[in-house]
Coordinates of C-alpha atoms in Angstrom, one line a residue:
M1455 CA 74.6 79.6 111.4
R1456 CA 75.6 83.1 110.2
Q1457 CA 78.4 83.5 107.7
Q1458 CA 81.1 86.0 108.7
T1459 CA 81.7 88.7 106.0
A1460 CA 85.4 89.7 105.6
M1461 CA 85.8 93.5 105.5
L1462 CA 87.8 95.2 102.8
T1463 CA 91.3 96.2 103.7
F1464 CA 92.6 99.8 103.1
P1465 CA 94.7 98.7 100.1
E1466 CA 91.6 97.1 98.6
L1467 CA 89.5 100.2 99.2
F1468 CA 92.0 102.4 97.4
Q1469 CA 92.0 100.2 94.3
L1470 CA 88.2 100.4 93.8
P1471 CA 86.7 101.7 90.5
V1472 CA 84.4 104.7 90.3
S1473 CA 81.5 102.8 91.5
V1474 CA 81.1 99.4 93.2
S1475 CA 78.4 96.7 93.5
L1476 CA 76.2 96.7 96.5
A1477 CA 77.9 93.5 97.7
T1478 CA 81.3 95.2 97.7
A1479 CA 80.0 98.2 99.5
A1480 CA 78.4 95.9 102.1
R1481 CA 81.7 94.1 102.6
A1482 CA 83.4 97.5 103.2
F1483 CA 81.0 98.2 106.0
G1484 CA 81.3 94.7 107.3
F1485 CA 77.8 93.4 106.8
S1486 CA 76.2 90.8 104.5
T1487 CA 74.8 91.5 101.0
N1488 CA 71.4 90.4 102.3
T1489 CA 71.5 93.1 105.0
A1490 CA 72.6 95.6 102.4
Y1491 CA 69.5 95.0 100.3
K1492 CA 67.3 95.3 103.3
L1493 CA 68.9 98.7 104.2
V1494 CA 68.5 99.9 100.6
R1495 CA 64.8 98.9 100.6
R1496 CA 64.4 100.9 103.8
E1497 CA 66.4 103.8 102.4
A1498 CA 68.8 103.4 105.3
F1499 CA 72.0 102.3 103.5
P1500 CA 74.9 104.4 105.1
C1501 CA 75.9 106.0 101.8
R1502 CA 74.5 107.0 98.4
V1503 CA 73.1 104.1 96.3
I1504 CA 72.2 104.5 92.6
R1505 CA 70.3 102.1 90.3
P1506 CA 71.4 102.9 86.7
S1507 CA 69.8 99.8 85.4
W1508 CA 68.7 96.5 87.0
C1509 CA 71.5 96.5 89.6
Y1510 CA 72.5 98.8 92.5
R1511 CA 75.8 100.6 92.4
V1512 CA 77.5 102.6 95.1
P1513 CA 79.7 105.6 94.1
T1514 CA 83.2 104.9 95.6
M1515 CA 83.6 108.5 96.8
S1516 CA 80.3 108.3 98.7
L1517 CA 81.5 105.0 100.2
M1518 CA 84.8 106.4 101.2
A1519 CA 83.2 109.5 102.8
A1520 CA 80.8 107.2 104.8
L1521 CA 83.7 105.2 106.0
G1522 CA 85.5 108.4 107.1
V1523 CA 88.2 108.2 104.4
E1524 CA 88.1 111.5 102.6
S1525 CA 91.1 111.2 100.3
L1526 CA 93.8 108.8 99.2
P1527 CA 96.8 108.7 101.5
V1528 CA 100.1 110.0 100.2
H1529 CA 103.1 108.0 101.4
F1530 CA 106.6 109.5 101.6
E1531 CA 108.0 106.6 99.5
D1532 CA 105.6 107.5 96.7
V1533 CA 106.6 111.1 96.7
E1534 CA 110.3 110.2 96.7
S1535 CA 109.8 107.8 93.8
G1536 CA 107.9 110.4 91.9
M1537 CA 110.7 112.9 92.5
D1538 CA 113.3 110.4 91.2
F1539 CA 111.2 109.6 88.2
A1540 CA 110.8 113.4 87.3
A1541 CA 114.5 114.0 87.9
R1542 CA 115.3 111.5 85.1
F1543 CA 113.4 113.8 82.7
D1544 CA 115.3 116.8 83.9
D1545 CA 118.6 115.0 83.3
E1546 CA 117.6 114.2 79.8
D1547 CA 116.6 117.8 79.1
S1548 CA 119.9 119.1 80.4
T1549 CA 121.9 116.7 78.3
G1550 CA 119.8 117.1 75.2
G1551 CA 118.4 113.6 75.5
R1552 CA 121.8 112.0 75.6
G1553 CA 121.5 110.6 79.2

């Protein structure tokens, strides 16, 4: 019986480091680690794979591009929070740090 591989969610994708293991990249595409190794051996993995030492790594930006995700999404709430945070510094500057 085949084991079902759970795909990465969007929030999980956006929290990835600069490069990921081949197993993590395989999970992002929705196939098994075993299939990923087969694709690498055939030079058919859907994105760039590097081998800096004894293990395979996949650059996150290459993974995102292959998945059709070109950049991190910007949410309105995040922009609003950033504006509120920056405004606190403007208030401190105008009161001479005596907020």
